[in-house]
CSV table of C-alpha atoms in Angstrom, one decimal:
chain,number,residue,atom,x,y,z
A,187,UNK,CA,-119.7,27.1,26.2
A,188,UNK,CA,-119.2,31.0,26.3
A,189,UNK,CA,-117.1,31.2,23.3
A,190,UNK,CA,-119.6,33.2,21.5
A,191,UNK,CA,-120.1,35.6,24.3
A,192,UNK,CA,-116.3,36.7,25.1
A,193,UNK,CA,-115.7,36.9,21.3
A,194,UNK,CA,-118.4,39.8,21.5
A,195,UNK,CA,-117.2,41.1,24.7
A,196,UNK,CA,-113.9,41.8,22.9
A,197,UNK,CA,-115.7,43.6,19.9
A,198,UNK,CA,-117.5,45.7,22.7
A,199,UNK,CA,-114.0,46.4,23.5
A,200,UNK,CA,-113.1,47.1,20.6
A,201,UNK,CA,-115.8,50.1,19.8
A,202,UNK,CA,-115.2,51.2,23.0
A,203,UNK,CA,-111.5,51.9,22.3
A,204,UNK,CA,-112.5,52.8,18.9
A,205,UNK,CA,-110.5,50.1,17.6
A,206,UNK,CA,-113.5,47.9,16.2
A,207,UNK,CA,-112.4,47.3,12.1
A,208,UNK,CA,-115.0,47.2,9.9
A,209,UNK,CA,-115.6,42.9,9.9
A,210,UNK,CA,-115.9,43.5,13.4
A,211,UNK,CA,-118.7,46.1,13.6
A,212,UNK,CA,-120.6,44.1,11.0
A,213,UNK,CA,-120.4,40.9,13.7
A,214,UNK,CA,-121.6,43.8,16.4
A,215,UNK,CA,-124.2,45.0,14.5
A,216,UNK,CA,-125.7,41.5,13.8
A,217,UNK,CA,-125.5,40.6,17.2
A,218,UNK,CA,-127.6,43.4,18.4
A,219,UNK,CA,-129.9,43.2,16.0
A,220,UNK,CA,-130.4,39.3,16.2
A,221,UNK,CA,-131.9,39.5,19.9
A,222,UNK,CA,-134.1,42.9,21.6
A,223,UNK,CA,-132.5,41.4,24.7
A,224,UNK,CA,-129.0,41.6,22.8
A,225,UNK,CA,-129.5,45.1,22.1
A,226,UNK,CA,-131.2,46.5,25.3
A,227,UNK,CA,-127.9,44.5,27.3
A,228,UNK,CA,-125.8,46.6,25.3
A,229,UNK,CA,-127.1,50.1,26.0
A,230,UNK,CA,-126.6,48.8,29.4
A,231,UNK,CA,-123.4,47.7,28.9
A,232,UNK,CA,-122.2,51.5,27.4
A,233,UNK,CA,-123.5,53.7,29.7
A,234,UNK,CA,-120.7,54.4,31.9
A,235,UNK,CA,-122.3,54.6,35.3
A,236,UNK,CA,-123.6,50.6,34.7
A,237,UNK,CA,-120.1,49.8,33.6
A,238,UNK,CA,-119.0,51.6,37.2
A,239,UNK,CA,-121.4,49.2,39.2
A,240,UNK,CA,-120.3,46.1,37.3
A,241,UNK,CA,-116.9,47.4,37.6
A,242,UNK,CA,-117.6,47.4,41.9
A,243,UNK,CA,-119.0,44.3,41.2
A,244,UNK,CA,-116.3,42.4,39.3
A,245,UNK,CA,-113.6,43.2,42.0
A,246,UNK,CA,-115.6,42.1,45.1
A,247,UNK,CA,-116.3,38.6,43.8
A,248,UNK,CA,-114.1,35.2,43.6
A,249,UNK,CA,-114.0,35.0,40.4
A,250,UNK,CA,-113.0,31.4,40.0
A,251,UNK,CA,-115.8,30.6,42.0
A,252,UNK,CA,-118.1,32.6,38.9
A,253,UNK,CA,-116.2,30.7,36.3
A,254,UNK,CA,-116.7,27.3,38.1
A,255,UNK,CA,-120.9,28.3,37.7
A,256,UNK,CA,-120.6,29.5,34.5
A,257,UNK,CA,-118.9,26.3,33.3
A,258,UNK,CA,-121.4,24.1,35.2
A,259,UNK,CA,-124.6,26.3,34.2
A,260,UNK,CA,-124.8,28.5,36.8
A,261,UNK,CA,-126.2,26.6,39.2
A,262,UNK,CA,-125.0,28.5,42.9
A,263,UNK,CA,-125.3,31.7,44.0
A,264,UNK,CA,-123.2,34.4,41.8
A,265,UNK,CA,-122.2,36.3,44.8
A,266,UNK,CA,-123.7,39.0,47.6
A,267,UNK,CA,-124.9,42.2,46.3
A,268,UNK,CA,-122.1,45.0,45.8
A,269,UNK,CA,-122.1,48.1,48.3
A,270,UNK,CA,-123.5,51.2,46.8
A,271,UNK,CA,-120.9,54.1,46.1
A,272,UNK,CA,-121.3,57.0,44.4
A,273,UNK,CA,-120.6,57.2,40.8
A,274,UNK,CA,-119.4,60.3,38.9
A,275,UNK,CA,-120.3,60.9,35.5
A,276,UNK,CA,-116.9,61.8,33.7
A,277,UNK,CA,-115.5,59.5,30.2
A,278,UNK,CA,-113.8,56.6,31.9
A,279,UNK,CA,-112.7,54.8,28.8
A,280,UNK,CA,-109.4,55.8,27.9
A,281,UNK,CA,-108.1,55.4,31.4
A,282,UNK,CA,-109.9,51.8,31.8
A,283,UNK,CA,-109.8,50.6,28.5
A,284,UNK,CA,-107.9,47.7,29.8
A,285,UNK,CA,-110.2,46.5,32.1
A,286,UNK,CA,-113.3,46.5,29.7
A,287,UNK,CA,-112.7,43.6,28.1
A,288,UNK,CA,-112.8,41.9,31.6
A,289,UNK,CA,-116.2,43.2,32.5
A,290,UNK,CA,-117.5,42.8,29.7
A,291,UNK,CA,-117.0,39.1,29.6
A,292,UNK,CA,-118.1,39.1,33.2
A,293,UNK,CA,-121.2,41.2,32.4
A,294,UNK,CA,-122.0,39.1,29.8
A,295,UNK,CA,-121.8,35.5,31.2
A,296,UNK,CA,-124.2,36.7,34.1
A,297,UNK,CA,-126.8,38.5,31.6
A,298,UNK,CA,-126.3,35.8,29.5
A,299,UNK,CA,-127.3,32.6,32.1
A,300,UNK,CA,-129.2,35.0,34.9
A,301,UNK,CA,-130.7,38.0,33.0
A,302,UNK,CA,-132.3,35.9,29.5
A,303,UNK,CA,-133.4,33.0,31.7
A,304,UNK,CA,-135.6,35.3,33.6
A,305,UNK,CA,-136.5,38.0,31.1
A,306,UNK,CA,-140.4,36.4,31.1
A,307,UNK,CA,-140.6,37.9,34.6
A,308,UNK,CA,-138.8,41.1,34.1
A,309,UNK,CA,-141.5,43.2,35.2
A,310,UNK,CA,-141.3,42.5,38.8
A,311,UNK,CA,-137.7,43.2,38.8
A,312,UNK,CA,-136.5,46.0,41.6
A,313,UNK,CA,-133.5,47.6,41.2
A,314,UNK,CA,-132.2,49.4,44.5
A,315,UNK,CA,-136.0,49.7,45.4
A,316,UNK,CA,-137.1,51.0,41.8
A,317,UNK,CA,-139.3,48.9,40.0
A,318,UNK,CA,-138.0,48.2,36.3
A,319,UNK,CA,-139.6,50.5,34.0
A,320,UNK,CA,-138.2,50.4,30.2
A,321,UNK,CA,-137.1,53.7,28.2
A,322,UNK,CA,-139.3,55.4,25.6
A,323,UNK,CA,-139.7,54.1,22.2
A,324,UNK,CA,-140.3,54.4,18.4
A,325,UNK,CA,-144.0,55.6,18.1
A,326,UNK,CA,-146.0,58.0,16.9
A,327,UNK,CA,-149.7,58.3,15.7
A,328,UNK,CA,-151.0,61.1,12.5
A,329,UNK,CA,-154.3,62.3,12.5
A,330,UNK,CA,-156.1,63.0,9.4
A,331,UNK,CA,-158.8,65.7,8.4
A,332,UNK,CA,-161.4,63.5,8.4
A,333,UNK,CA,-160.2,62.3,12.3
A,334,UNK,CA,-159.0,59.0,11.1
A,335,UNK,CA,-155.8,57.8,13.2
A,336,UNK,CA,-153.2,56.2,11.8
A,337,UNK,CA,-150.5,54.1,14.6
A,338,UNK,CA,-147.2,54.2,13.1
A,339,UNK,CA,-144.9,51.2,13.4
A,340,UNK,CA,-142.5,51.4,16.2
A,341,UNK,CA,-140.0,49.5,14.3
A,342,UNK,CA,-139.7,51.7,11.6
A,343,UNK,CA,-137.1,54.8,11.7
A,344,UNK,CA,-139.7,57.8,10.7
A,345,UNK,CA,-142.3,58.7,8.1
A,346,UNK,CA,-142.1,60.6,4.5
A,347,UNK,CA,-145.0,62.8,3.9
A,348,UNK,CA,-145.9,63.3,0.2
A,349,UNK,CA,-149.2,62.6,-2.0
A,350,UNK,CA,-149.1,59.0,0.2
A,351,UNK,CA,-147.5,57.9,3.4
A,352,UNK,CA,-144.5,55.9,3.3
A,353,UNK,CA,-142.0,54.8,5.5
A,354,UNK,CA,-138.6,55.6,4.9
A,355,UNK,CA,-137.6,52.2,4.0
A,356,UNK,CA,-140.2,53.2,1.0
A,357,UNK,CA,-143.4,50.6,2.8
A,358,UNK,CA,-146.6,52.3,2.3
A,359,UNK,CA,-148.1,52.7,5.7
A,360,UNK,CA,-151.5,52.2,4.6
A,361,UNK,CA,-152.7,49.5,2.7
A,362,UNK,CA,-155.5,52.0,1.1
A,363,UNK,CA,-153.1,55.1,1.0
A,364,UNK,CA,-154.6,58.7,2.5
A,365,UNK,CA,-156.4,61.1,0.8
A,366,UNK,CA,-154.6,63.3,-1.9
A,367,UNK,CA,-157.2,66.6,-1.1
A,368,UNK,CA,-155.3,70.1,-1.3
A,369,UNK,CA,-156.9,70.8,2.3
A,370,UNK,CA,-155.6,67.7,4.1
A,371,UNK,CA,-153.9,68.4,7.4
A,372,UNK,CA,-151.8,66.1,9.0
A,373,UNK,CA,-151.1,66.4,12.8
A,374,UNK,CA,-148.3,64.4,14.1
A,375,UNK,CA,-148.3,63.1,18.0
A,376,UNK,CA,-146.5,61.3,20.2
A,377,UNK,CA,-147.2,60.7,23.5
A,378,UNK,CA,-145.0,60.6,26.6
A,379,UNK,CA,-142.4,57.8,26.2
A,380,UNK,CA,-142.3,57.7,22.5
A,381,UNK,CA,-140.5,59.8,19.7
A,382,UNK,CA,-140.5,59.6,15.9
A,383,UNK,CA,-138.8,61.6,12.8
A,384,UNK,CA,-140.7,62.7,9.9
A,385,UNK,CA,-140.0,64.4,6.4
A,386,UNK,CA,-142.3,67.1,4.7
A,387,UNK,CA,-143.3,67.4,1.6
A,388,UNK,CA,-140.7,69.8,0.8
A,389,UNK,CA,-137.7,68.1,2.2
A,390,UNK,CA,-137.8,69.2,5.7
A,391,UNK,CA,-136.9,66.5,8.5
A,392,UNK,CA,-138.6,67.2,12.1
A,393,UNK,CA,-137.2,65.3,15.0
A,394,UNK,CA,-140.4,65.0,17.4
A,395,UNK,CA,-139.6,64.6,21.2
A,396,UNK,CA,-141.9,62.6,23.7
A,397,UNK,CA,-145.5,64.2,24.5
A,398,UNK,CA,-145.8,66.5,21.5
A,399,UNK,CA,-147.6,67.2,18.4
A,400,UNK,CA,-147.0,68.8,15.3
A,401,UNK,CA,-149.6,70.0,12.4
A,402,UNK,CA,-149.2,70.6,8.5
A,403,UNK,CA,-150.3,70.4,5.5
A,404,UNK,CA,-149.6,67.8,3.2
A,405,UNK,CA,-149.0,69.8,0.4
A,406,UNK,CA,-147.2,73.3,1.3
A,407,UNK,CA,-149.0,76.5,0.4
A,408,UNK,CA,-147.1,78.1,-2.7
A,409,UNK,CA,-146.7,81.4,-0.1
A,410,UNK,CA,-145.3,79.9,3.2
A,411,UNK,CA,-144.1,76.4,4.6
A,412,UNK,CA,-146.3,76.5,8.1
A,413,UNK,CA,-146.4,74.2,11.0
A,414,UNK,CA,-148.0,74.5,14.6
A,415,UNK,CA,-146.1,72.8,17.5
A,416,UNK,CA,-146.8,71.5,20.8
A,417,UNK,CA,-143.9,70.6,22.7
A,418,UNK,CA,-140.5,70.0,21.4
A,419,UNK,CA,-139.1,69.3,18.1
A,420,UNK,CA,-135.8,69.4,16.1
A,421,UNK,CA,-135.9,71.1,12.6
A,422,UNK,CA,-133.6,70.9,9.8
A,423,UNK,CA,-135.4,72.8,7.2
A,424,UNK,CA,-134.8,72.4,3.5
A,425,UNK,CA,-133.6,75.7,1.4
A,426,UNK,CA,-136.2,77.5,0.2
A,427,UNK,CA,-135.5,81.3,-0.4
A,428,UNK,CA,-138.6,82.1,-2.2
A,429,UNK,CA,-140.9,80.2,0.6
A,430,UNK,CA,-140.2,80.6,4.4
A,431,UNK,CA,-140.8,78.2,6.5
A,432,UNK,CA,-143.1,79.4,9.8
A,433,UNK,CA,-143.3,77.4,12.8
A,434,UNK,CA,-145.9,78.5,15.2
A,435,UNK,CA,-145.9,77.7,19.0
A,436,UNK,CA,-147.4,78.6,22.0
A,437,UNK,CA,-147.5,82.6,21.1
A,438,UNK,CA,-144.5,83.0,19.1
A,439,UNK,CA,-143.7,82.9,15.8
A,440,UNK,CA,-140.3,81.6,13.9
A,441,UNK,CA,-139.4,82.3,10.8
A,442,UNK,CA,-136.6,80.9,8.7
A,443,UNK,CA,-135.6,80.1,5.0
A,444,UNK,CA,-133.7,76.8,5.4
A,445,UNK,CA,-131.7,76.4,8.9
A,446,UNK,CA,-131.0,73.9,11.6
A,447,UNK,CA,-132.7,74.7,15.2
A,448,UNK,CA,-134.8,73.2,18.5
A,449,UNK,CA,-137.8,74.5,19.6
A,450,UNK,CA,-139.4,73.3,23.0
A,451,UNK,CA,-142.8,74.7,24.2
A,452,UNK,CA,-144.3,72.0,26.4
A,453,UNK,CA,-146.8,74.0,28.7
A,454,UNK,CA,-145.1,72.9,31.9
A,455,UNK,CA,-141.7,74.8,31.1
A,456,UNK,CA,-141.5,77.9,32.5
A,457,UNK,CA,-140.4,79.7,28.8
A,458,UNK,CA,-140.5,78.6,25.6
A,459,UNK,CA,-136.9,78.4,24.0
A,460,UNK,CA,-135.1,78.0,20.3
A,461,UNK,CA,-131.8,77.1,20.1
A,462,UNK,CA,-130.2,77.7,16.6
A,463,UNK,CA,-127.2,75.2,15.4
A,464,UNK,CA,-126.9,77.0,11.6
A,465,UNK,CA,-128.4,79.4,9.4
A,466,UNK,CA,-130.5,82.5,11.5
A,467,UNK,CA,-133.7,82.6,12.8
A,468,UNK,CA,-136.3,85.3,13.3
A,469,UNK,CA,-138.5,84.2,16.7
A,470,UNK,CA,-141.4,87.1,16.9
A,471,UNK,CA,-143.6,87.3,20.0
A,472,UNK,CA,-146.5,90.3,19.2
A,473,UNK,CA,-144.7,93.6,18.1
A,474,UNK,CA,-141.3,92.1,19.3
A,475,UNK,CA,-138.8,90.0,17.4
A,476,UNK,CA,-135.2,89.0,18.1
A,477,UNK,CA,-132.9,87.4,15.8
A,478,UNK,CA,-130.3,85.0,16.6
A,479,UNK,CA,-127.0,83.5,15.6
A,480,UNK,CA,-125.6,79.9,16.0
A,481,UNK,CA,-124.9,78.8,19.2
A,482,UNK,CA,-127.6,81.3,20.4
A,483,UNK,CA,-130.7,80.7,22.4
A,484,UNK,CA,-134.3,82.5,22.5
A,485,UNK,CA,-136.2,82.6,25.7
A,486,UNK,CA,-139.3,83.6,25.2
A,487,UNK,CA,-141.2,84.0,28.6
A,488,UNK,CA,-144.6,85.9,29.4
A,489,UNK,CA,-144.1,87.3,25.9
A,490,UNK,CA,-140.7,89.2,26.5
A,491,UNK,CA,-137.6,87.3,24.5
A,492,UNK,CA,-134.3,87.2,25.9
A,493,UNK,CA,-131.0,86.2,23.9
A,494,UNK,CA,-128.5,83.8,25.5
A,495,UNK,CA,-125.2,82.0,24.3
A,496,UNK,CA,-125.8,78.3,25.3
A,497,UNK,CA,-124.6,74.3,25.2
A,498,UNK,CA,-126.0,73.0,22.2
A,499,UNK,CA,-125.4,69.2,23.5
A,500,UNK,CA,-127.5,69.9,26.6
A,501,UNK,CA,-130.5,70.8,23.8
A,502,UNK,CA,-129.8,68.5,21.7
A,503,UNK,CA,-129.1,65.0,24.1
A,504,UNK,CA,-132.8,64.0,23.8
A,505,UNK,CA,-132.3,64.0,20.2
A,506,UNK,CA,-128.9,62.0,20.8
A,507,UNK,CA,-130.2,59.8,22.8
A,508,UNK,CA,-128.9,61.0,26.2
A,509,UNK,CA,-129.7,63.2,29.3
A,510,UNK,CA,-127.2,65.7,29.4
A,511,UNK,CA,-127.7,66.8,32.6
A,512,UNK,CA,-124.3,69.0,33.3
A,513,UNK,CA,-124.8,72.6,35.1
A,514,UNK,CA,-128.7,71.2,34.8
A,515,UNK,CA,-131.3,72.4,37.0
A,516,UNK,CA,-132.7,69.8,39.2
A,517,UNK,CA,-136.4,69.9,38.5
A,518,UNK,CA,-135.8,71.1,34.5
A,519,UNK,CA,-133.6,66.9,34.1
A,520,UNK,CA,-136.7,65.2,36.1
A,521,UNK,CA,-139.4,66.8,33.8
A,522,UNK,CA,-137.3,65.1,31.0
A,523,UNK,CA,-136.9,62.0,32.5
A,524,UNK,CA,-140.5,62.1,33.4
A,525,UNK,CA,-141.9,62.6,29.5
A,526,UNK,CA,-139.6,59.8,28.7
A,527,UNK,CA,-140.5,57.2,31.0
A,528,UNK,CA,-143.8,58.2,31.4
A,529,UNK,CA,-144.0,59.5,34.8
A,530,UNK,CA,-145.4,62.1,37.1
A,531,UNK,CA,-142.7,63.6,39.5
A,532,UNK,CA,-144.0,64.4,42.8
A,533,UNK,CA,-142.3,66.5,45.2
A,534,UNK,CA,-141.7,66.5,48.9
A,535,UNK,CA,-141.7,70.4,50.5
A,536,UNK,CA,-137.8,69.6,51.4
A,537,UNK,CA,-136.6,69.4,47.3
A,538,UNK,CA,-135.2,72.8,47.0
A,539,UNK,CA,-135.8,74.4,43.4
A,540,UNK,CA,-132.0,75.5,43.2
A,541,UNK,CA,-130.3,72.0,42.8
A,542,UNK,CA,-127.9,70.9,39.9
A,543,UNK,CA,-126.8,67.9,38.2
A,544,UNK,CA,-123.6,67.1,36.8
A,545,UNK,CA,-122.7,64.8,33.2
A,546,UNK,CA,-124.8,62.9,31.4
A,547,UNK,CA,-126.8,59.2,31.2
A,548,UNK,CA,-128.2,57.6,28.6
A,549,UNK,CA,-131.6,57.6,27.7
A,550,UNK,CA,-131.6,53.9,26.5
A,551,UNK,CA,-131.2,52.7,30.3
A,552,UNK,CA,-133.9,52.0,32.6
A,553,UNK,CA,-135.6,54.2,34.9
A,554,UNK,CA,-133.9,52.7,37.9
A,555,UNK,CA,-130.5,53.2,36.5
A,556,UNK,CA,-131.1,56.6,35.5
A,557,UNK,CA,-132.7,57.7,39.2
A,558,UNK,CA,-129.6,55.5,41.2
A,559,UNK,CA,-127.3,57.8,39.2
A,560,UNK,CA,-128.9,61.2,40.2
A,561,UNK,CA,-129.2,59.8,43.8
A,562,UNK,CA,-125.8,59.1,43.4
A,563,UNK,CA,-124.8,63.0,42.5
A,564,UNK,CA,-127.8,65.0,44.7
A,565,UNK,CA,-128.9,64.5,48.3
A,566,UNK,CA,-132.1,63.2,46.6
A,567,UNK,CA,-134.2,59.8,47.4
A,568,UNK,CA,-136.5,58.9,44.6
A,569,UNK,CA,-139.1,56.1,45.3
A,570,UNK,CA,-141.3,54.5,42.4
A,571,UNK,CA,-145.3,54.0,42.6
A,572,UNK,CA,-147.0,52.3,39.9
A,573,UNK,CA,-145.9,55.6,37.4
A,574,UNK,CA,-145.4,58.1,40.0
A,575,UNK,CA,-141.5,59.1,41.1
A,576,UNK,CA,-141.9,60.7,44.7
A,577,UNK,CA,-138.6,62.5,45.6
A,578,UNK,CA,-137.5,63.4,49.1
A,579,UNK,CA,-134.2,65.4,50.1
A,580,UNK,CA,-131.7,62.8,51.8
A,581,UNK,CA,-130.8,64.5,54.8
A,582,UNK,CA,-127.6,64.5,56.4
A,583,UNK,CA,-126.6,62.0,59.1
């Protein structure tokens, strides 16, 4: 009855090990594209800290028992709920890789006669006292001139700006088109929980991050390449020697000819910073201007830019879909988190400011999976309201 399911269990495997041939991914692929549930199990199923629990879980249980339910339908209780423990985020693969397969199959036999049958109800699901609350998504909106707003589809990958609209996938996305005027401004948003990609007219591909907005024009000057940003955004701008390309943002100024860099500017971050992958980068704040090299970051703060070497993934995971919240101060990870789910963080007087995390979690999880795993690294309590996090310091007994 669970053919199906084990067989994909073992290509789960497989990737995992990084010993999924090519037949194989193709099966994989299909799969999680045939079901939203299919796919949304399986970012549950990789991020490590879930495959920790299940792990927990898998050895507590008689697992005859589970197999004599499965066969029958799943009629009896699976079993009592596993202890908490603390999980550490470290790359558990290699040294487990022979275990996988087995929680996998298990994982996958519970989700697929427990989890599916009740997915109609899956929004009064609690998790360790956490309500469930999905991840960001796909989405964006782009504002015309004229004020006209124009939703773009979640379910495409990002949006090609030339003399029309058009999806990457070459769909217009208006029937009607836009207007073709010389003065058309475009302005880009997303709000928080949502992210989108975008290509300019001249080649440039902008990665926008949750709660921010960028503006252009939809035909490039024939002196400059110019954008204004609010918030964050990845930039891999297309060679162009003879035009620079300016991004403007919250009182600073970069300028580049054709590079790879991050800028994030949201108002609530104590300094605005640009992090450089390739190329150089000029970042000018008033009369002051710093260049920087790969690897490098710009902090620009009250005006006066500093110059740091820095961990590209840690600027980078939301692009990668991922927290990397290693050597990451405390408060900086829950502003992410709260953009991305759509939250506001409240704070209890004991919360010092000085706290760090440690590794990373995905971004494709839930909110409760994501908060059990910081509780599980700092002497933190988080507790859910409607779409407020509270956090408490968990005090020692």
């Amino acid at each position: 009855m669970l053919e199906k399911e084990f067989y994909i269990s073992t290509l789960i495997t497989a990737e995992l090990n990084r010993s999924l041939d090519l037949a194989g991914d193709e099966e994989l692929q299909a799969w999680k594209k045939s079901s939203p549930e299919h796919l949304e199990f399986y970012n549950r199923l990789i991020a490590e800290e879930y495959f920790l629990q299940e792990f927990q879980h898998f050895n507590q249980i008689e697992t005859d028992h589970i197999w004599q339910l499965t066969s029958s339908g799943l009629t009896g209780d699976l079993t009592a709920e596993a202890p908490q423990t603390a999980v550490r985020f470290i790359k558990i693969w290699p040294r487990v890789a022979g275990l996988v397969a087995a929680v996998a199959a298990f994982a996958i036999c519970i989700y697929f006669f427990s989890e599916i049958r009740s997915r109609n109800a899956v929004g009064t699901e609690y998790a360790k006292g956490h309500p469930y609350i999905k991840p960001g998504i796909n989405g964006a909106t782009i504002t015309l001139s004229s004020g006209k707003v124009i939703k773009l589809s979640e379910h495409q990958s990002g949006v090609l700006i030339g003399d029309h609209l058009a999806y990457t996938d070459g769909s217009s996305v208006t029937e009607d088109g836009i207007s073709t005027q010389k003065e058309e401004t475009l302005t880009a948003t997303t709000t928080k929980g949502q992210t989108y990609t975008f290509t300019l007219p001249d080649g440039t591909k902008v990665w926008l991050n949750a709660d921010s907005k960028i503006s252009f024009a939809q035909r490039f000057s024939k002196q400059t390449r110019r954008v204004f940003l609010d918030g964050e955004a990845y930039f891999e701008v297309a060679k162009d020697k003879l035009h620079p390309f300016i991004v403007d943002s919250k009182q600073q100024q970069i300028e580049v000819l054709g590079t790879h860099f991050n800028v994030n500017s949201y108002i609530d971050e104590p300094e605005v910073t640009t992090t450089l992958l390739e190329g150089s980068v000029k970042i000018k704040v008033g009369n002051e201007q710093k260049i920087i090299k790969p690897g490098q970051q710009a902090l620009n703060k009250s005006g006066v830019i500093s110059v740091q070497e820095t961990n590209v993934a840690s600027v980078l995971d939301w692009k990668n879909g991922d927290f990397y919240l290693n050597h990451v101060a405390f408060k900086a990870a829950m502003r992410k988190i709260a953009r991305w789910y759509d939250m506001e963080v409240i704070y209890d007087a004991s919360v010092p400011d000085n706290m760090e995390l440690g590794g990373w979690v995905s971004r494709n999880n839930q909110l409760a999976t994501v908060l059990r795993s910081i509780e599980s690294a700092v002497p933190v309590i988080f507790k859910v309201e409607g779409r407020r996090i509270y956090v408490v310091r968990q005090l020692n007994n």
